[in-house]
Structure formats: structure tokens, C-alpha cells
Short mmCIF file of C-alpha atoms in Angstrom, two decimals:
data_model
loop_
_atom_site.label_atom_id
_atom_site.label_comp_id
_atom_site.label_asym_id
_atom_site.label_seq_id
_atom_site.Cartn_x
_atom_site.Cartn_y
_atom_site.Cartn_z
CA MET A 5 0.00 0.00 0.00
CA PHE A 6 2.82 2.31 0.79
CA LYS A 7 5.02 0.89 -1.88
CA LYS A 8 5.06 4.19 -3.61
CA PHE A 9 4.38 6.87 -1.15
CA SER A 10 5.84 10.28 -0.79
CA SER A 11 4.86 13.69 0.37
CA ASP A 12 3.39 14.25 -3.10
CA GLU A 13 0.43 12.12 -2.18
CA VAL A 14 -0.59 14.32 0.66
CA SER A 15 -3.75 16.08 -0.36
CA SER A 16 -4.39 18.03 2.79
CA GLN A 17 -3.20 18.27 6.30
CA ASN A 18 -5.01 19.91 9.12
CA GLN A 19 -4.68 20.30 12.75
CA VAL A 20 -7.79 18.63 14.05
CA LYS A 21 -10.05 20.05 16.67
CA ALA A 22 -9.99 18.80 20.21
CA SER A 23 -13.06 16.62 19.93
CA VAL A 24 -11.70 14.74 16.93
CA GLN A 25 -8.39 14.48 18.69
CA ARG A 26 -10.11 12.87 21.63
CA LYS A 27 -11.89 10.46 19.35
CA ILE A 28 -8.67 9.39 17.68
CA ARG A 29 -7.05 8.93 21.05
CA GLN A 30 -9.93 6.86 22.26
CA SER A 31 -9.95 4.57 19.29
CA ILE A 32 -6.21 4.06 19.50
CA ALA A 33 -6.50 3.28 23.18
CA ASP A 34 -9.28 0.79 22.50
CA GLU A 35 -7.33 -0.88 19.76
CA TYR A 36 -4.05 -1.09 21.64
CA PRO A 37 -4.63 -1.33 25.38
CA GLY A 38 -0.94 -1.98 25.88
CA LEU A 39 -0.22 1.45 24.58
CA GLU A 40 -2.41 3.30 27.01
CA PRO A 41 0.20 4.12 29.65
CA VAL A 42 2.44 5.78 27.10
CA LEU A 43 -0.28 7.35 25.07
CA ASP A 44 0.17 10.60 26.90
CA ASP A 45 3.77 10.71 25.80
CA LEU A 46 2.98 9.76 22.24
CA LEU A 47 0.07 12.09 21.74
CA PRO A 48 0.60 14.86 24.23
CA LYS A 49 -2.58 16.74 24.93
CA LYS A 50 -0.84 20.04 24.52
CA SER A 51 0.90 19.62 21.22
CA PRO A 52 -1.21 19.82 18.11
CA LEU A 53 -2.32 16.63 16.49
CA ILE A 54 -2.28 16.77 12.74
CA VAL A 55 -4.24 14.51 10.47
CA VAL A 56 -2.77 14.21 7.04
CA LYS A 57 -5.14 13.10 4.35
CA CYS A 58 -3.63 11.30 1.42
CA GLN A 59 -4.86 9.67 -1.70
CA ASN A 60 -6.80 6.41 -1.49
CA HIS A 61 -8.66 7.43 1.65
CA LEU A 62 -5.55 7.16 3.71
CA ASN A 63 -5.09 9.17 6.87
CA LEU A 64 -1.91 9.66 8.82
CA VAL A 65 -1.81 10.82 12.40
CA VAL A 66 1.17 13.07 12.76
CA VAL A 67 2.58 14.55 15.94
CA ASN A 68 5.55 16.88 15.85
CA ASN A 69 6.03 16.07 12.19
CA VAL A 70 6.47 12.39 12.93
CA PRO A 71 3.86 10.03 11.49
CA LEU A 72 2.69 7.73 14.26
CA PHE A 73 -0.49 6.06 13.07
CA PHE A 74 -2.34 5.50 9.86
CA ASN A 75 -5.73 4.25 8.88
CA ILE A 76 -7.79 3.68 5.80
CA ARG A 77 -11.25 5.08 5.41
CA ASP A 78 -12.70 4.55 8.86
CA GLY A 79 -10.67 1.44 9.56
CA PRO A 80 -8.66 0.79 12.67
CA TYR A 81 -5.62 2.89 13.40
CA MET A 82 -2.35 1.11 12.87
CA PRO A 83 1.00 2.21 14.24
CA THR A 84 3.87 2.89 11.92
CA LEU A 85 6.71 0.41 12.09
CA ARG A 86 9.03 2.81 13.81
CA LEU A 87 6.50 3.15 16.60
CA LEU A 88 5.85 -0.56 16.71
CA HIS A 89 9.56 -1.24 17.06
CA GLN A 90 9.56 0.91 20.16
CA TYR A 91 6.58 -0.82 21.70
CA PRO A 92 6.59 -4.26 20.15
CA ASN A 93 4.04 -5.84 22.43
CA ILE A 94 1.08 -3.71 21.62
CA MET A 95 -0.08 -5.80 18.68
CA LYS A 96 -0.80 -9.44 18.12
CA LYS A 97 2.05 -11.06 16.33
CA LEU A 98 2.23 -13.44 13.42
CA GLN A 99 5.52 -14.86 12.34
CA VAL A 100 6.52 -15.79 8.83
CA ASP A 101 9.28 -18.15 7.84
CA ARG A 102 12.60 -16.99 6.55
CA GLY A 103 11.79 -17.62 2.94
CA ALA A 104 8.97 -15.14 3.03
CA ILE A 105 10.96 -12.19 4.35
CA LYS A 106 12.27 -11.21 0.98
CA PHE A 107 8.83 -11.04 -0.56
CA VAL A 108 7.21 -9.29 2.34
CA LEU A 109 9.92 -6.65 2.20
CA SER A 110 9.08 -5.99 -1.39
CA GLY A 111 5.47 -5.51 -0.53
CA ALA A 112 3.85 -8.90 -1.07
CA ASN A 113 0.82 -9.91 0.92
CA ILE A 114 1.41 -12.68 3.40
CA MET A 115 0.33 -16.06 2.16
CA CYS A 116 -0.97 -18.72 4.54
CA PRO A 117 1.77 -21.31 3.95
CA GLY A 118 4.41 -18.83 5.10
CA LEU A 119 2.65 -18.58 8.43
CA THR A 120 1.93 -22.27 8.96
CA SER A 121 5.30 -23.67 7.95
CA PRO A 122 7.78 -24.66 10.68
CA GLY A 123 9.40 -21.23 10.64
CA GLY A 124 6.14 -19.42 11.09
CA ALA A 125 4.01 -18.92 14.15
CA LEU A 126 0.42 -17.96 14.69
CA ASP A 127 -1.39 -16.35 17.55
CA ASP A 128 -4.58 -18.37 17.82
CA GLU A 129 -6.62 -15.47 19.08
CA VAL A 130 -6.27 -13.44 15.94
CA ASP A 131 -9.54 -12.83 14.18
CA ALA A 132 -10.14 -11.80 10.64
CA GLU A 133 -9.86 -8.12 9.78
CA THR A 134 -7.55 -7.08 12.58
CA PRO A 135 -4.24 -5.32 12.37
CA VAL A 136 -1.29 -7.53 13.28
CA ALA A 137 2.45 -7.22 13.48
CA ILE A 138 4.33 -9.44 11.09
CA MET A 139 7.47 -10.84 12.64
CA ALA A 140 10.03 -13.01 10.95
CA GLU A 141 11.78 -16.23 11.77
CA GLY A 142 14.99 -15.54 13.66
CA LYS A 143 14.43 -11.78 13.81
CA GLN A 144 13.62 -9.65 16.80
CA HIS A 145 11.75 -6.82 15.21
CA ALA A 146 8.62 -6.61 13.16
CA LEU A 147 9.09 -6.34 9.44
CA ALA A 148 5.59 -5.40 8.42
CA ILE A 149 2.17 -4.44 9.61
CA GLY A 150 -0.68 -6.42 8.19
CA PHE A 151 -4.41 -6.60 8.20
CA THR A 152 -5.70 -10.13 8.46
CA LYS A 153 -8.02 -11.47 5.81
CA MET A 154 -8.83 -14.66 7.67
CA SER A 155 -8.79 -15.64 11.31
CA ALA A 156 -5.84 -17.63 12.59
CA LYS A 157 -7.93 -20.78 12.62
CA ASP A 158 -8.90 -20.32 9.01
CA ILE A 159 -5.30 -19.69 8.06
CA LYS A 160 -4.41 -23.00 9.59
CA THR A 161 -7.22 -24.99 8.06
CA ILE A 162 -7.37 -23.41 4.62
CA ASN A 163 -3.62 -22.87 4.34
CA LYS A 164 -3.89 -21.34 0.92
CA GLY A 165 -3.90 -17.90 -0.57
CA ILE A 166 -3.58 -14.55 1.08
CA GLY A 167 -3.81 -14.71 4.85
CA VAL A 168 -2.77 -11.21 5.74
CA ASP A 169 -2.76 -8.07 3.65
CA ASN A 170 0.52 -6.25 3.80
CA MET A 171 -0.17 -2.68 4.83
CA HIS A 172 3.15 -1.23 5.74
CA TYR A 173 6.57 -2.85 5.55
CA LEU A 174 10.18 -1.99 6.11
CA ASN A 175 11.66 0.37 3.57
CA ASP A 176 8.38 1.29 1.92
CA GLY A 177 7.34 4.85 1.30
CA LEU A 178 5.96 5.46 4.76
CA TRP A 179 9.02 3.95 6.39
CA LYS A 180 11.24 6.29 4.46
CA MET A 181 9.18 9.24 5.51
CA GLU A 182 10.65 9.66 8.94
CA ARG A 183 9.52 13.19 9.20
CA LEU A 184 6.78 14.99 7.44
CA ASP A 185 7.01 18.70 6.93
CA MET B 17 -1.05 -1.54 33.46
CA ALA B 18 0.32 0.93 35.90
CA GLU B 19 3.95 1.06 34.90
CA LYS B 20 5.02 2.46 31.61
CA PRO B 21 6.60 0.10 29.17
CA GLU B 22 9.94 1.51 28.14
CA PRO B 23 10.34 2.19 24.46
CA VAL B 24 12.65 -0.35 22.90
CA LYS B 25 15.67 1.17 21.26
CA VAL B 26 16.18 -0.37 17.89
CA LEU B 27 19.46 -0.27 16.09
CA TYR B 28 18.89 1.16 12.64
CA CYS B 29 21.46 0.91 9.92
CA PRO B 30 22.39 4.38 8.66
CA THR B 31 23.00 3.10 5.16
CA CYS B 32 19.70 1.43 4.36
CA SER B 33 17.66 2.69 7.35
CA LEU B 34 16.44 -0.80 8.20
CA PRO B 35 16.91 -2.41 11.59
CA ALA B 36 20.32 -3.99 11.57
CA GLU B 37 19.00 -7.51 11.40
CA TYR B 38 17.20 -6.80 8.15
CA CYS B 39 20.19 -5.35 6.37
CA GLU B 40 20.69 -8.61 4.55
CA PHE B 41 17.36 -8.06 2.85
CA GLY B 42 18.02 -4.42 2.10
CA SER B 43 18.76 -2.91 -1.26
CA ASP B 44 22.47 -2.76 -0.80
CA PHE B 45 23.78 -5.22 1.70
CA GLU B 46 27.34 -4.76 0.51
CA LYS B 47 27.35 -1.14 1.54
CA CYS B 48 25.93 -1.88 4.96
CA LYS B 49 28.58 -4.44 5.73
CA PRO B 50 31.27 -2.15 7.10
CA TRP B 51 28.81 -0.55 9.47
CA LEU B 52 27.40 -3.89 10.51
CA ILE B 53 30.80 -5.29 11.31
CA LYS B 54 31.45 -2.34 13.52
CA ASN B 55 28.09 -2.04 15.25
CA ALA B 56 26.27 -5.33 15.16
CA PRO B 57 28.78 -8.10 14.72
CA GLU B 58 26.72 -10.51 16.79
CA LEU B 59 23.92 -10.48 14.23
CA TYR B 60 26.06 -11.62 11.37
CA PRO B 61 28.80 -13.92 12.59
CA ASP B 62 29.50 -14.90 9.01
CA LEU B 63 30.35 -11.36 8.09
CA LEU B 64 33.23 -11.10 10.45
CA LYS B 65 34.78 -14.17 9.02
CA GLU B 66 34.29 -12.87 5.54
CA ALA B 67 35.79 -9.54 6.44
CA ASP B 68 38.81 -11.18 7.95
CA GLU B 69 39.30 -13.20 4.86
CA LYS B 70 38.99 -10.16 2.67
CA GLU B 71 41.43 -8.26 4.77
CA ALA B 72 43.90 -11.05 4.47
CA GLU B 73 43.32 -11.16 0.74
CA ARG B 74 43.85 -7.48 0.36
CA VAL B 75 47.07 -7.53 2.30
CA SER B 76 48.37 -10.39 0.26
CA GLU B 77 47.32 -8.60 -2.92
CA GLN B 78 49.11 -5.47 -1.91
CA LEU B 79 52.20 -7.43 -1.18
CA HIS B 80 51.81 -9.02 -4.53
CA SER B 81 51.51 -5.77 -6.44
CA VAL B 82 54.46 -4.33 -4.65
CA GLY B 83 56.39 -7.42 -5.50
CA ILE B 84 55.63 -7.08 -9.21
CA SER B 85 56.53 -3.44 -9.52
CA SER B 86 59.67 -3.81 -7.55
CA ILE B 87 61.39 -1.07 -9.55
CA GLY B 88 60.27 1.80 -7.39
CA ALA B 89 57.92 2.84 -4.69
CA ASP B 90 55.31 3.93 -7.25
CA GLY B 91 53.80 0.46 -7.23
CA SER B 92 52.16 0.98 -3.91
CA ALA B 93 51.24 4.53 -4.84
CA SER B 94 49.41 3.41 -7.95
CA SER B 95 47.48 0.78 -6.06
CA VAL B 96 46.40 3.37 -3.54
CA GLN B 97 45.31 5.66 -6.34
CA SER B 98 43.24 3.02 -8.04
CA GLY B 99 41.48 2.36 -4.76
CA GLU B 100 40.66 6.02 -4.45
CA THR B 101 39.21 6.38 -7.91
CA SER B 102 36.96 3.40 -7.48
CA SER B 103 35.51 4.82 -4.28
CA SER B 104 34.88 8.23 -5.83
CA LYS B 105 33.14 6.58 -8.74
CA GLN B 106 30.82 4.85 -6.32
CA GLU B 107 29.88 8.17 -4.87
CA GLU B 108 29.12 9.72 -8.22
CA VAL B 109 26.96 6.95 -9.52
CA LYS B 110 24.30 6.59 -6.91
CA ARG B 111 22.36 3.44 -7.44
CA LEU B 112 18.65 3.59 -6.89
CA PRO B 113 16.92 0.58 -5.38
CA GLY B 114 15.50 -0.41 -8.74
CA GLY B 115 18.98 -0.80 -10.14
CA LYS B 116 18.63 2.46 -12.03
CA ILE B 117 21.54 4.79 -11.98
CA LYS B 118 20.91 8.25 -10.74
CA LYS B 119 22.97 11.00 -12.20
CA LYS B 120 24.32 13.60 -9.92
CA VAL B 121 22.43 16.81 -10.38
CA ARG B 122 24.48 19.89 -10.95
CA GLN B 123 23.89 22.55 -8.42
CA GLU B 124 22.52 25.57 -10.12
CA VAL B 125 19.72 28.02 -9.76
CA VAL B 126 17.77 28.80 -12.90
CA ILE B 127 15.68 31.91 -13.17
CA GLU B 128 13.08 32.25 -15.86
CA LYS B 129 10.67 35.01 -16.66
CA VAL B 130 7.35 34.02 -18.12
CA VAL B 131 4.99 36.61 -19.52
CA ARG B 132 1.55 35.83 -18.35
CA ASN B 133 -0.66 38.53 -19.68
CA LYS B 134 1.13 41.05 -21.89
CA ARG B 135 2.48 43.28 -19.19
CA LYS B 136 2.24 40.86 -16.33
CA SER B 137 4.86 38.28 -15.70
CA ILE B 138 5.95 35.55 -13.38
CA THR B 139 9.48 34.83 -12.33
CA ILE B 140 10.21 31.17 -11.87
CA ILE B 141 13.12 30.10 -9.71
CA LYS B 142 14.30 26.55 -9.98
CA GLY B 143 16.97 24.63 -8.18
CA LEU B 144 17.15 26.42 -4.85
CA GLU B 145 16.52 23.13 -3.07
CA LEU B 146 19.79 21.78 -4.42
CA PHE B 147 21.57 24.12 -2.07
CA GLY B 148 19.70 22.81 0.92
CA ILE B 149 17.32 25.73 1.08
CA LYS B 150 13.81 25.11 2.25
CA LEU B 151 11.56 26.21 -0.55
CA SER B 152 8.69 27.23 1.66
CA ASP B 153 10.96 29.50 3.65
CA ALA B 154 12.50 30.87 0.50
CA SER B 155 9.16 31.69 -1.04
CA LYS B 156 8.13 33.51 2.08
CA LYS B 157 11.28 35.56 2.04
CA LEU B 158 10.92 36.35 -1.62
CA GLY B 159 7.33 37.40 -1.17
CA LYS B 160 8.28 39.69 1.66
CA LYS B 161 11.19 41.24 -0.12
CA PHE B 162 9.38 41.97 -3.36
CA ALA B 163 5.97 42.50 -1.81
CA THR B 164 4.31 40.05 -4.15
CA GLY B 165 2.84 36.61 -4.08
CA ALA B 166 5.40 33.87 -4.05
CA SER B 167 4.50 30.22 -3.95
CA VAL B 168 6.07 26.83 -4.16
CA VAL B 169 4.71 25.10 -7.22
CA LYS B 170 5.24 21.68 -8.62
CA GLY B 171 7.13 22.02 -11.86
CA PRO B 172 6.78 19.95 -15.00
CA THR B 173 9.15 17.18 -13.98
CA GLU B 174 7.93 16.55 -10.44
CA LYS B 175 10.36 19.14 -9.21
CA GLU B 176 9.34 21.95 -7.02
CA GLN B 177 9.96 25.49 -8.00
CA ILE B 178 9.10 28.91 -6.71
CA ASP B 179 6.81 31.14 -8.69
CA VAL B 180 7.01 34.81 -7.86
CA GLN B 181 4.50 37.19 -9.29
CA GLY B 182 5.94 40.05 -11.21
CA ASP B 183 9.20 40.59 -12.97
CA ILE B 184 11.84 40.52 -10.30
CA ALA B 185 14.66 39.22 -12.42
CA TYR B 186 16.49 42.52 -12.09
CA ASP B 187 17.55 42.20 -8.49
CA ILE B 188 16.87 38.64 -7.58
CA VAL B 189 20.45 37.61 -8.13
CA GLU B 190 21.63 40.02 -5.54
CA PHE B 191 18.91 38.93 -3.18
CA ILE B 192 19.75 35.26 -3.53
CA THR B 193 23.45 35.70 -3.02
CA GLU B 194 22.83 37.95 -0.05
CA THR B 195 20.31 35.81 1.79
CA TRP B 196 21.95 32.48 1.06
CA PRO B 197 25.71 32.87 0.93
CA ASP B 198 25.97 29.20 0.01
CA VAL B 199 24.75 29.99 -3.47
CA PRO B 200 27.57 31.36 -5.58
CA GLU B 201 26.72 33.93 -8.21
CA THR B 202 28.27 31.72 -10.84
CA ALA B 203 25.69 29.04 -10.18
CA ILE B 204 22.80 31.34 -11.08
CA TYR B 205 21.51 31.28 -14.63
CA PHE B 206 18.87 33.20 -16.52
CA ILE B 207 16.84 31.73 -19.30
CA GLU B 208 16.56 34.21 -22.14
CA ASP B 209 14.95 33.20 -25.40
CA GLY B 210 15.28 29.58 -24.41
CA LYS B 211 18.99 29.89 -23.80
CA LYS B 212 20.80 29.60 -20.54
CA VAL B 213 22.75 32.73 -19.75
CA PRO B 214 24.92 32.96 -16.68
CA ALA B 215 23.91 35.81 -14.41
CA ALA B 216 27.38 36.75 -13.35
#
């Protein structure tokens, strides 16, 4: 999704009003309870919260010029990888085998066999249509953020086709955009 | 959840910006290697070995070349020189991730006057960003100085340029060199009748 992404795609950015800010905060807190204690540091109440609207109904939540979260249409907010690396335990994790890393890092969606093979690992509680962190065999840090297409059980039983949509991966356009001016 | 989870500090490679452990999947693993050996040797045990081998090879090679050109000391000098040229070449030809080769852009500021409506004109300034000048700041300054509208506009080839209303070509050179001393007068060009004319 962010394969090609640059500041050219930004169509508007505004500082949102307090009520919207509160709403965003709330939905992030609901989505990632593990993040709640640090939420005050991430999204300080004082500093302005900027929502950047981009093409394809994409929104970025930007604080102090650093993109922290993104969402599509009215979908769930997902952290950027840089944020996820700092707080790795806020999301459910799926692990792909080593062979898949290369493809995921070039933007491929995550196929079921890569998750069910010996190198992969699944969190059984993952439902369909939830944001997840994609980890990799033998690596410490997440390499992508995905949005599941099937639940973990389905991934196991069907074991075919796309299991997780790749939303944001290392070295894609959003990753390269460390700061947004 | 009373206590705050500490943010994890992740080691990012300065060359490819990925976390160190993903360097091997990056666009240019070769270039990351020196940094990796220095900063994250535990992640790539193989690398160290490789590096050692290379080092040994290089030393032996150097000895070899010296041995061949045993006439004078210029043997070692030439080998050093060849090493230098290869590294400078690498700098010039910057490889893009797609394998495309990016040419180094020459640093110059191009000023063009476009007549908009018989006696109204726009002055277009291109290339200020090559000197590390923020275009939004520059346009503000220009607007203030000449008391006109000045805006950052996307040019024809995805490049950003500054459009200033009115014909300000007459003293813009002075203004540029004064406000940004980094920009030499020799790097400023006018476009007159489709030809590039140096301002100086």
C-alpha cells in the first residue's frame, strides 16, 4: 500500500479540533490497550495533532512532524513500524518463515503457507480483519504491519492464498518518511 | 497496566535505514557491511569471518603488487590511487533501489521570466533546493522582499519550484546571493529566449 508513497500524495493536512483528537485517542487506546500508559507521551494533549489526508482514503496521524499512526477510510488505526519497534508488544504477532521475508519486504501480501510452515508462528486469538504485526523467523523486530483477511484458525485450516494483507513494511514509502514537513 | 513500558531502542542501519538484522534483505547489503561489522557483529557472525578473509586477501594482494613493480615505490602509490578512484566513482553513480543509476544533479539556480498577460509576468526560480534551502521558507522571504505573491509550485518534472508574481529578475540575483551565501553567483543562470545565460 505504501510501496510508492511520498509527500506528493498528501492532499491536505489539518490540525484537528480537540473533539476529533479525543476520538482518535480513544480509538487508538481501544485498539491497543498496551499502549495506554504511554499514550500521553505519544500524543501529548498540549501539542497539536495533525491529520494528514492522502490519496486512497488514507489518513496519517502526525505529531511533531512524525507520522505515528495511519488508517484507511474509517478502519482501525495502525501504528507505523518505527512506533511498533519501540513498543513491540502492543499488537498481536504473526511470524513468517525466513523464505517469506524477501517477498514481504518488497510488498507482497502474506500467504498462509508462510505462516503455517515450521518457521512461522500464529497467535490463535487473531480474528479476521484485525491489524497484526508481522514478525520473521529468527528476527527480533517486526518487518511489516498487516491486516488479516482470515482468522488464525482459518489460516491454519485453509492454508492457501492470502492470509494477511501487507499494509506497511520496512523500507516502503511510509518507512522512508521519517519526518513529514 | 500501571507502569510504563519503556520504548525499545532499535538499532537502525544508517546506510539502508532498516533495523540492523534486516540489512541482509536491504537494497544494498554490501554497503551496509562495514557498518554492521562495527556495530552489530553478533547479528552476522558470518560477516566477520568474511571480512577477515577479505582483509587477508587485500594484504596479500598489496604485497603481490608491490612485489611485481619492484622497480620503485610507485607500485604501492598506484594501487592506492586506483582504490581512491573506485571509491569516488561509487559516490558519483548513486544506485537507486531499482537498479537504475541516478545521475548527480548539478547545483545551479535557474531563473526564468514568463509573460503571463502582456504586461504581467511571473518569475520562476528553480533549483534552490539543491543548495539545501527550504523552498517554503525561501518563497516567504521572496514574497516579503518583493511585496508580491510567491508560492512553491510543482514544476513539470515533479520538481518543485518557486513562482514569484511580477518581474523581479532585475535584483533577484543580488537577493539570492545575499540571503543564502551558500549559493555562488556563478551558479545562477537566466533563461533568455530559451537559452541559458549565466547571471554573473
